[in-house]
């Protein structure tokens, strides 16, 4: 190396360390994802309630417990949705599956001597509907959007059929205790935490999870690598159905009733919103369950905070929609125009 | 460093780039690069993958902005290229490796895209098709302006791209590896076209890894290495040794490696026997035997059915007829997983679309085929084992990457190919089918991949190499099976008694014997 080359490389090194600093910052921002948005929203609502109501009501332990409870059901459904979207799919039928599974669970709970079957029946119903989606997508190779659009309607009909188009009530079903509090939080919150933890384990620590990211990232490469692509797809739709079944158990424990026509309407949209807010790519292969958890929390915080502020229902809808779009816009800007949601 | 002399310019160059630098976070992609191109010349731009050719061309086409201090002159006038539109206005056009046409539109619609002639608010189709027909006639195209681009071959689509550039009054044409997907006949007609464009006074910047093309076409050749300008050679100074030395920065002793014992390989046991395999469309009943320790090449023109044949053996496509035997045992292969389980692996020719998981790390890519067999109880990942395998593969194949956690999308072509190759090797295969193993790979990595193939043969594996590059086939194969239009035409080398050389292979691949060809060209 000549002297001149050395001095050039010194300049280059200076420029590089500058660039590396920027790069490290970007990596940090990427890891944190939407967490800063969640934190800012929490602080904003605290300040606004303090300003308007004279006391900061948002960040009280009691209110946070309510937010967690509100987020819990969407978190569980969105966890299932995360699996599906990671394989570049979509599941529009989760709201309907939740309704059908809820009707099944409460109907079983009213049969003498079979009350203990309530929870297994609800979960099994969700799983079975999910597997039907999975078979249609994985083995008959139909587009997920169309399959689940179809089952969204059919399963909604089945839910009404099972309930004779009325509301099934049972305030004494064996799982009603799930809505009660334990250590300040309802059991629903612990269920959501358990589902998120289990999802994390499957996605990050099992062969199945690795194969799932591979199928989402490059399906033909996955096949050529010897990965059983149909089995992976069957699993993700089954998982999504199962999560909707868990959601059904959670919802019925709060309501004590299930109406085939109304229960779970548009739950799929909240779940998809949570997944997208969490930074999971719509084209598959990129995303995490932590992101989804934060996405679900953002949605719950928004709903709760707007109610606390006394914002009219109509405006809550408008604001929630805008925040979702704004957050994804921010995300794209954050990732330097490379976001693929 | 001694640089080859730059001959005095005959005239003002049409394009002059000086002191071009470009930094990305963590990388300095270009460092004071220069390039000077004259009107009416084909200027080859060479360098290993990652040398900075693409970055330089992206600056020229306005996709990237160079760092401060860069000077770009066109016809001697300093210009600022601040976007693709301004590059277009300056007469710069790029024909990319990935073609950028809309397949659902017609040839004329593509050529006029964004500049449609109008009568009032209505597109003037007659004028469009007339203008288009003129350009196509000038280029010697055989398709019509109203043909949908989806119906054209890759070579024809390339011609449409060139027509579009000419229609936009381009004076500087950049061609990035234009022959990668072409058969030799298509390549010939592309070269004729390039020579015509040169005669018309266009400046053509020609990027290629293939020495033969650079010899045939280029008037001068500039070489980049590691983001720096190495030098420019005049046509008279061009030779392979010198170019390789400039690109790699050292001598490559023994570019091809063939150390394994070819004679022993021929006497070795037959490891894979393929009989009358057909798919009812592109592959019409093909057979061959592969010995343990042998490197067998499958040659043939693009479109001869080589890749389809390999995919049938591997179970990637549905086989209609024929049998595959491994060490005398007939296999029931219905999907790639079955083949891999039996020890047969396949390296795809399309690394990015069908091979790699670009959003996943090097480590994950290396381990993807063995995660399952390594896992505790077949379910829970053995992360420590995966890390060991990844680090081992990086070392064994000389993959240049800071660590296994780096995303494979960030690697150069050669390193990506080694990652993909290590995924196959981790399964401890008995038979490897390597489809274009050195496509889009730089010279240094090519030589390393040849060495790996040789070592595999020496260790007793059967290796099948599918390649469009004849020098490569001749350099590494013990025996060559030649295909044409879905049929095995014959073989050279091995026990056939026919020498492995360009003439003998081409005679089988084209169906024209060498003597006929000589008579034709005479």
Coordinates of N, CA and C in Angstrom, one line a residue, chain A residues 13-207:
Chain A
X13 N -12.5 5.5 5.9 CA -12.9 4.9 7.2 C -13.8 5.9 8.0
X14 N -13.4 7.2 7.9 CA -14.2 8.2 8.6 C -15.7 8.2 8.1
X15 N -15.7 8.2 6.8 CA -17.1 8.2 6.1 C -17.8 7.0 6.5
X16 N -17.1 5.9 6.6 CA -17.7 4.6 6.9 C -18.2 4.5 8.3
X17 N -17.5 5.1 9.3 CA -17.9 5.0 10.7 C -19.2 5.8 10.8
X18 N -19.2 7.0 10.1 CA -20.4 7.8 10.1 C -21.6 7.0 9.6
X19 N -21.4 6.3 8.4 CA -22.4 5.5 7.8 C -22.8 4.4 8.7
X20 N -21.8 3.8 9.4 CA -22.1 2.7 10.3 C -23.0 3.1 11.5
X21 N -22.7 4.3 12.0 CA -23.5 4.8 13.1 C -25.0 4.9 12.7
X22 N -25.2 5.5 11.5 CA -26.6 5.6 11.0 C -27.2 4.2 10.8
X23 N -26.4 3.3 10.3 CA -26.8 1.9 10.1 C -27.3 1.3 11.4
X24 N -26.5 1.5 12.5 CA -26.8 0.8 13.7 C -28.1 1.4 14.3
X25 N -28.2 2.7 14.1 CA -29.5 3.4 14.6 C -30.7 2.8 13.9
X26 N -30.5 2.6 12.6 CA -31.6 2.1 11.8 C -31.9 0.7 12.3
X27 N -30.9 -0.1 12.6 CA -31.1 -1.5 13.0 C -31.9 -1.5 14.4
X28 N -31.5 -0.6 15.2 CA -32.2 -0.5 16.5 C -33.6 -0.1 16.4
X29 N -33.9 0.9 15.5 CA -35.3 1.3 15.2 C -36.1 0.1 14.7
X30 N -35.4 -0.7 13.8 CA -36.1 -1.8 13.2 C -36.5 -2.8 14.2
X31 N -35.6 -3.1 15.2 CA -35.9 -4.1 16.2 C -37.0 -3.6 17.1
X32 N -37.0 -2.3 17.4 CA -38.1 -1.8 18.3 C -39.4 -1.8 17.6
X33 N -39.4 -1.7 16.3 CA -40.7 -1.7 15.6 C -41.6 -0.6 16.0
X34 N -42.9 -1.0 16.3 CA -43.9 -0.1 16.6 C -44.0 0.3 18.0
X35 N -43.1 -0.3 18.8 CA -43.1 0.0 20.3 C -43.1 1.5 20.6
X36 N -42.3 2.3 19.9 CA -42.3 3.7 20.2 C -43.7 4.3 20.0
X37 N -44.4 3.9 18.9 CA -45.7 4.4 18.7 C -46.7 4.1 19.9
X38 N -46.6 2.9 20.4 CA -47.4 2.5 21.5 C -47.1 3.3 22.7
X39 N -45.8 3.6 23.0 CA -45.4 4.4 24.1 C -45.9 5.8 24.0
X40 N -45.7 6.3 22.8 CA -46.2 7.7 22.5 C -47.7 7.8 22.7
X41 N -48.4 6.9 22.2 CA -49.9 6.9 22.4 C -50.3 6.9 23.9
X42 N -49.6 6.0 24.7 CA -49.9 5.9 26.1 C -49.7 7.3 26.8
X43 N -48.5 7.9 26.5 CA -48.2 9.1 27.1 C -49.2 10.2 26.7
X44 N -49.5 10.2 25.4 CA -50.5 11.2 24.8 C -51.8 11.1 25.6
X45 N -52.3 9.9 25.7 CA -53.6 9.7 26.4 C -53.5 10.1 27.8
X46 N -52.4 9.8 28.5 CA -52.3 10.2 29.9 C -52.3 11.7 30.0
X47 N -51.6 12.4 29.1 CA -51.5 13.9 29.2 C -52.9 14.5 28.8
X48 N -53.6 13.9 27.8 CA -54.8 14.5 27.4 C -55.9 14.3 28.5
X49 N -55.9 13.1 29.1 CA -56.9 12.9 30.2 C -56.6 13.8 31.4
X50 N -55.3 14.0 31.6 CA -55.0 14.9 32.7 C -55.5 16.3 32.4
X51 N -55.3 16.7 31.2 CA -55.7 18.1 30.7 C -57.2 18.3 30.7
X52 N -57.9 17.3 30.2 CA -59.3 17.4 30.0 C -60.1 17.1 31.3
X53 N -59.7 16.0 32.0 CA -60.5 15.6 33.1 C -59.9 16.0 34.4
X54 N -58.7 16.6 34.4 CA -58.1 17.0 35.6 C -57.3 15.9 36.3
X55 N -57.4 14.7 35.9 CA -56.6 13.6 36.4 C -56.2 12.7 35.3
X56 N -54.9 12.2 35.4 CA -54.4 11.3 34.4 C -55.0 9.9 34.6
X57 N -56.1 9.6 33.9 CA -56.8 8.4 34.2 C -56.3 7.2 33.4
X58 N -55.5 7.5 32.3 CA -55.1 6.4 31.4 C -54.1 5.4 32.1
X59 N -53.1 6.0 32.7 CA -52.1 5.1 33.2 C -52.3 4.6 34.6
X60 N -53.6 4.4 35.0 CA -53.8 3.8 36.3 C -53.8 2.2 36.1
X61 N -53.5 1.6 37.2 CA -53.4 0.1 37.2 C -54.8 -0.5 36.7
X62 N -55.8 0.1 37.2 CA -57.2 -0.4 36.9 C -57.4 -0.3 35.4
X63 N -57.1 0.9 34.8 CA -57.4 1.1 33.4 C -56.5 0.2 32.6
X64 N -55.2 0.1 33.0 CA -54.3 -0.7 32.2 C -54.8 -2.2 32.1
X65 N -55.4 -2.6 33.3 CA -56.0 -4.0 33.3 C -57.1 -4.1 32.3
X66 N -57.9 -3.0 32.2 CA -59.0 -3.0 31.3 C -58.5 -3.1 29.8
X67 N -57.5 -2.3 29.5 CA -56.9 -2.3 28.2 C -56.4 -3.7 27.9
X68 N -55.7 -4.3 28.8 CA -55.1 -5.6 28.6 C -56.3 -6.6 28.3
X69 N -57.4 -6.5 29.0 CA -58.5 -7.4 28.8 C -59.1 -7.1 27.4
X70 N -59.2 -5.9 27.0 CA -59.7 -5.6 25.7 C -58.8 -6.1 24.6
X71 N -57.5 -6.0 24.9 CA -56.6 -6.5 23.8 C -56.5 -8.0 23.7
X72 N -56.9 -8.7 24.8 CA -56.6 -10.1 24.9 C -57.2 -10.9 23.8
X73 N -58.5 -10.8 23.5 CA -59.1 -11.6 22.5 C -58.5 -11.3 21.1
X74 N -58.4 -10.0 20.7 CA -57.8 -9.7 19.4 C -56.3 -10.2 19.3
X75 N -55.6 -10.2 20.4 CA -54.2 -10.7 20.4 C -54.2 -12.2 20.0
X76 N -55.1 -12.9 20.6 CA -55.1 -14.4 20.4 C -55.5 -14.6 18.9
X77 N -56.5 -14.0 18.4 CA -56.9 -14.2 17.0 C -55.8 -13.7 16.1
X78 N -55.2 -12.5 16.4 CA -54.1 -12.0 15.6 C -52.9 -12.9 15.6
X79 N -52.7 -13.6 16.7 CA -51.5 -14.6 16.8 C -51.7 -15.6 15.7
X80 N -52.9 -16.2 15.6 CA -53.2 -17.1 14.6 C -53.1 -16.5 13.2
X81 N -53.5 -15.3 13.0 CA -53.4 -14.6 11.7 C -52.0 -14.4 11.4
X82 N -51.1 -14.2 12.4 CA -49.7 -14.0 12.1 C -49.1 -15.2 11.4
X83 N -49.4 -16.4 11.8 CA -49.0 -17.6 11.2 C -49.4 -17.6 9.7
X84 N -50.6 -17.3 9.5 CA -51.2 -17.3 8.1 C -50.5 -16.3 7.2
X85 N -50.4 -15.0 7.7 CA -49.8 -14.0 6.9 C -48.3 -14.2 6.6
X86 N -47.6 -14.9 7.6 CA -46.2 -15.2 7.4 C -46.0 -16.1 6.2
X87 N -47.0 -16.9 5.8 CA -46.9 -17.7 4.6 C -47.5 -17.0 3.4
X88 N -47.7 -15.7 3.5 CA -48.2 -14.9 2.4 C -49.7 -15.2 2.1
X89 N -50.4 -15.7 3.2 CA -51.8 -16.0 3.0 C -52.7 -15.0 3.8
X90 N -54.0 -15.3 3.9 CA -54.9 -14.4 4.7 C -56.0 -15.3 5.2
X91 N -56.6 -15.0 6.3 CA -57.7 -15.8 6.8 C -58.8 -14.8 7.2
X92 N -59.8 -14.7 6.3 CA -60.9 -13.8 6.5 C -62.0 -14.4 7.4
X93 N -61.9 -15.7 7.6 CA -63.0 -16.5 8.2 C -63.0 -16.5 9.7
X94 N -61.9 -15.9 10.4 CA -61.8 -16.1 11.8 C -62.9 -15.6 12.6
X95 N -63.6 -14.5 12.2 CA -64.7 -13.9 12.9 C -65.9 -14.9 12.9
X96 N -66.1 -15.5 11.8 CA -67.2 -16.5 11.6 C -66.9 -17.7 12.4
X97 N -65.6 -18.2 12.3 CA -65.3 -19.4 13.0 C -65.4 -19.2 14.5
X98 N -65.1 -18.0 15.0 CA -65.2 -17.7 16.4 C -66.7 -17.8 16.8
X99 N -67.6 -17.3 16.0 CA -69.0 -17.3 16.3 C -69.5 -18.8 16.3
X100 N -69.1 -19.6 15.3 CA -69.5 -21.0 15.3 C -69.0 -21.7 16.5
X101 N -67.7 -21.5 16.8 CA -67.1 -22.3 17.9 C -67.8 -21.8 19.2
X102 N -68.1 -20.6 19.3 CA -68.8 -20.1 20.6 C -70.2 -20.8 20.7
X103 N -70.9 -20.8 19.6 CA -72.2 -21.5 19.7 C -72.1 -22.9 20.1
X104 N -71.1 -23.6 19.4 CA -70.9 -25.0 19.7 C -70.6 -25.2 21.2
X105 N -69.6 -24.4 21.7 CA -69.2 -24.5 23.1 C -70.4 -24.3 24.1
X106 N -71.2 -23.2 23.9 CA -72.2 -23.0 24.8 C -73.4 -24.0 24.7
X107 N -73.6 -24.5 23.5 CA -74.6 -25.6 23.3 C -74.2 -26.8 24.1
X108 N -72.9 -27.2 23.9 CA -72.4 -28.4 24.7 C -72.5 -28.1 26.2
X109 N -72.2 -26.9 26.6 CA -72.2 -26.6 28.1 C -73.6 -26.8 28.7
X110 N -74.6 -26.8 27.9 CA -75.9 -26.9 28.4 C -76.4 -28.4 28.5
X111 N -75.6 -29.3 27.9 CA -76.0 -30.7 27.9 C -75.6 -31.3 29.3
X112 N -76.6 -31.9 30.0 CA -76.3 -32.5 31.3 C -75.2 -33.5 31.2
X113 N -74.2 -33.3 32.1 CA -73.1 -34.3 32.3 C -72.0 -34.1 31.3
X114 N -72.2 -33.2 30.3 CA -71.1 -33.0 29.3 C -70.5 -31.6 29.4
X115 N -70.9 -30.9 30.5 CA -70.4 -29.5 30.7 C -68.9 -29.4 30.6
X116 N -68.2 -30.5 31.1 CA -66.7 -30.5 31.1 C -66.2 -30.4 29.6
X117 N -67.0 -30.8 28.7 CA -66.6 -30.8 27.3 C -66.7 -29.4 26.6
X118 N -67.2 -28.4 27.4 CA -67.4 -27.1 26.8 C -66.1 -26.5 26.0
X119 N -65.0 -26.5 26.8 CA -63.8 -25.9 26.2 C -63.3 -26.8 25.1
X120 N -63.1 -28.1 25.3 CA -62.6 -28.9 24.2 C -63.5 -28.8 23.0
X121 N -64.8 -28.7 23.1 CA -65.7 -28.7 22.0 C -65.5 -27.4 21.2
X122 N -65.4 -26.3 21.9 CA -65.1 -25.0 21.3 C -63.8 -25.0 20.5
X123 N -62.8 -25.5 21.1 CA -61.5 -25.5 20.5 C -61.5 -26.4 19.3
X124 N -62.1 -27.6 19.4 CA -62.2 -28.6 18.3 C -62.9 -28.0 17.1
X125 N -64.0 -27.3 17.4 CA -64.8 -26.7 16.4 C -63.9 -25.7 15.6
X126 N -63.2 -24.8 16.3 CA -62.4 -23.9 15.6 C -61.3 -24.6 14.8
X127 N -60.7 -25.6 15.4 CA -59.6 -26.3 14.7 C -60.1 -27.0 13.4
X128 N -61.3 -27.6 13.5 CA -61.9 -28.3 12.3 C -62.1 -27.3 11.2
X129 N -62.8 -26.2 11.5 CA -63.0 -25.2 10.4 C -61.7 -24.7 9.8
X130 N -60.7 -24.5 10.7 CA -59.4 -24.0 10.2 C -58.8 -25.1 9.3
X131 N -58.9 -26.4 9.7 CA -58.3 -27.4 8.8 C -59.0 -27.5 7.5
X132 N -60.4 -27.2 7.5 CA -61.1 -27.2 6.2 C -60.4 -26.1 5.3
X133 N -60.2 -24.9 5.8 CA -59.5 -23.9 5.1 C -58.2 -24.4 4.6
X134 N -57.4 -25.0 5.5 CA -56.1 -25.5 5.2 C -56.1 -26.5 4.0
X135 N -57.1 -27.4 4.1 CA -57.1 -28.4 3.0 C -57.4 -27.8 1.7
X136 N -58.3 -26.8 1.7 CA -58.6 -26.1 0.4 C -57.4 -25.3 -0.1
X137 N -56.7 -24.7 0.8 CA -55.5 -23.9 0.3 C -54.3 -24.8 0.0
X138 N -54.0 -25.8 0.8 CA -52.8 -26.6 0.7 C -52.9 -27.6 -0.4
X139 N -54.0 -28.4 -0.4 CA -54.1 -29.5 -1.3 C -54.8 -29.2 -2.6
X140 N -55.8 -28.4 -2.5 CA -56.5 -28.1 -3.7 C -56.0 -26.8 -4.4
X141 N -55.0 -26.2 -3.7 CA -54.2 -25.0 -4.2 C -55.1 -23.9 -4.6
X142 N -56.1 -23.6 -3.9 CA -57.0 -22.4 -4.1 C -56.4 -21.2 -3.5
X143 N -56.7 -20.0 -4.0 CA -56.1 -18.8 -3.4 C -56.7 -18.6 -2.0
X144 N -55.9 -18.3 -1.0 CA -56.4 -18.1 0.4 C -57.5 -17.1 0.5
X145 N -57.4 -16.0 -0.2 CA -58.3 -14.9 0.0 C -59.7 -15.4 -0.4
X146 N -59.8 -16.2 -1.5 CA -61.1 -16.6 -2.0 C -61.6 -17.7 -1.1
X147 N -60.8 -18.7 -0.7 CA -61.2 -19.8 0.2 C -61.8 -19.2 1.4
X148 N -61.1 -18.3 2.1 CA -61.6 -17.8 3.4 C -62.7 -16.8 3.3
X149 N -62.8 -16.2 2.1 CA -63.9 -15.3 1.8 C -65.2 -16.2 1.8
X150 N -65.0 -17.4 1.1 CA -66.1 -18.3 1.1 C -66.5 -18.9 2.4
X151 N -65.5 -19.3 3.2 CA -65.8 -20.0 4.5 C -66.3 -18.9 5.4
X152 N -65.9 -17.7 5.3 CA -66.4 -16.6 6.1 C -67.9 -16.6 6.1
X153 N -68.4 -16.7 4.9 CA -69.9 -16.6 4.7 C -70.5 -17.9 5.1
X154 N -70.0 -19.0 4.7 CA -70.6 -20.3 5.0 C -70.6 -20.6 6.5
X155 N -69.4 -20.4 7.1 CA -69.3 -20.7 8.6 C -70.2 -19.8 9.4
X156 N -70.4 -18.5 8.9 CA -71.4 -17.6 9.6 C -72.7 -18.3 9.5
X157 N -73.1 -18.8 8.3 CA -74.4 -19.5 8.2 C -74.5 -20.7 9.1
X158 N -73.4 -21.5 9.2 CA -73.4 -22.6 10.1 C -73.6 -22.2 11.6
X159 N -72.9 -21.1 11.9 CA -73.1 -20.6 13.3 C -74.5 -20.3 13.6
X160 N -75.2 -19.7 12.6 CA -76.6 -19.4 12.8 C -77.5 -20.6 12.9
X161 N -77.1 -21.6 12.0 CA -77.8 -22.9 12.0 C -77.7 -23.6 13.3
X162 N -76.5 -23.7 13.9 CA -76.3 -24.4 15.1 C -77.1 -23.7 16.3
X163 N -77.3 -22.4 16.2 CA -77.9 -21.7 17.3 C -79.4 -21.5 17.0
X164 N -79.9 -22.2 15.9 CA -81.3 -22.0 15.5 C -81.6 -20.5 15.3
X165 N -80.6 -19.8 14.8 CA -80.7 -18.3 14.6 C -81.2 -17.5 15.8
X166 N -80.8 -18.0 17.0 CA -81.1 -17.2 18.1 C -79.8 -17.0 18.9
X167 N -79.9 -16.5 20.1 CA -78.7 -16.4 21.0 C -78.7 -17.6 22.0
X168 N -77.6 -18.3 22.1 CA -77.5 -19.4 23.1 C -76.9 -18.7 24.3
X169 N -77.7 -18.9 25.5 CA -77.2 -18.4 26.7 C -76.8 -19.5 27.7
X170 N -75.8 -19.3 28.4 CA -75.5 -20.1 29.6 C -74.5 -19.4 30.5
X171 N -75.1 -18.7 31.5 CA -74.3 -17.9 32.4 C -73.6 -18.8 33.4
X172 N -73.9 -20.1 33.4 CA -73.3 -21.0 34.4 C -72.3 -22.0 33.7
X173 N -71.9 -21.7 32.5 CA -71.0 -22.6 31.8 C -69.7 -22.7 32.6
X174 N -69.0 -23.8 32.6 CA -67.9 -24.1 33.5 C -66.7 -23.2 33.3
X175 N -66.6 -22.4 32.2 CA -65.4 -21.6 31.9 C -65.7 -20.1 32.3
X176 N -66.8 -19.9 32.9 CA -67.1 -18.5 33.2 C -66.1 -17.8 34.1
X177 N -65.3 -18.6 34.8 CA -64.3 -18.0 35.8 C -63.2 -17.3 35.0
X178 N -63.1 -17.6 33.7 CA -62.0 -17.0 33.0 C -62.1 -15.5 32.9
X179 N -63.3 -14.9 33.1 CA -63.4 -13.5 33.0 C -63.1 -12.9 34.4
X180 N -62.9 -13.7 35.4 CA -62.6 -13.2 36.8 C -61.2 -12.8 36.9
X181 N -60.9 -12.0 37.9 CA -59.5 -11.5 38.0 C -58.6 -12.4 38.9
X182 N -57.4 -12.4 38.5 CA -56.4 -13.1 39.3 C -55.2 -12.2 39.3
X183 N -54.7 -11.8 40.5 CA -53.6 -10.9 40.6 C -53.8 -9.6 39.8
X184 N -55.0 -9.1 39.8 CA -55.3 -7.8 39.2 C -55.7 -7.9 37.7
X185 N -55.5 -9.0 37.1 CA -55.8 -9.2 35.7 C -56.8 -10.3 35.5
X186 N -57.7 -10.2 34.5 CA -58.6 -11.4 34.3 C -57.8 -12.5 33.6
X187 N -58.3 -13.7 33.8 CA -57.6 -14.9 33.2 C -57.4 -14.8 31.7
X188 N -58.3 -14.0 31.1 CA -58.2 -13.8 29.6 C -56.8 -13.3 29.2
X189 N -56.3 -12.4 30.1 CA -55.0 -11.8 29.8 C -53.9 -12.8 29.8
X190 N -54.0 -13.7 30.8 CA -53.0 -14.8 31.0 C -53.0 -15.7 29.8
X191 N -54.3 -16.0 29.3 CA -54.4 -16.9 28.1 C -53.7 -16.2 26.9
X192 N -54.0 -14.9 26.8 CA -53.3 -14.2 25.6 C -51.8 -14.3 25.7
X193 N -51.3 -14.1 26.9 CA -49.9 -14.1 27.1 C -49.3 -15.5 26.8
X194 N -50.1 -16.5 27.2 CA -49.7 -17.9 27.0 C -49.7 -18.2 25.5
X195 N -50.7 -17.7 24.7 CA -50.8 -18.0 23.3 C -49.6 -17.3 22.6
X196 N -49.3 -16.0 23.0 CA -48.2 -15.3 22.4 C -46.9 -16.1 22.7
X197 N -46.7 -16.5 23.9 CA -45.5 -17.3 24.2 C -45.4 -18.6 23.4
X198 N -46.5 -19.3 23.3 CA -46.5 -20.5 22.6 C -46.2 -20.2 21.1
X199 N -46.8 -19.2 20.6 CA -46.5 -18.8 19.1 C -45.1 -18.5 18.9
X200 N -44.5 -17.7 19.9 CA -43.1 -17.4 19.7 C -42.3 -18.7 19.7
X201 N -42.6 -19.6 20.6 CA -41.8 -20.8 20.6 C -41.9 -21.6 19.3
X202 N -43.1 -21.7 18.8 CA -43.3 -22.4 17.5 C -42.5 -21.7 16.4
X203 N -42.7 -20.4 16.3 CA -42.1 -19.7 15.2 C -40.5 -19.7 15.3
X204 N -40.0 -19.5 16.5 CA -38.6 -19.3 16.6 C -37.7 -20.5 17.1
X205 N -38.4 -21.5 17.6 CA -37.6 -22.6 18.2 C -37.9 -23.9 17.6
X206 N -38.8 -24.0 16.7 CA -39.1 -25.3 16.1 C -38.8 -25.4 14.6
X207 N -38.7 -26.6 14.2 CA -38.4 -26.8 12.7 C -39.6 -26.3 11.9

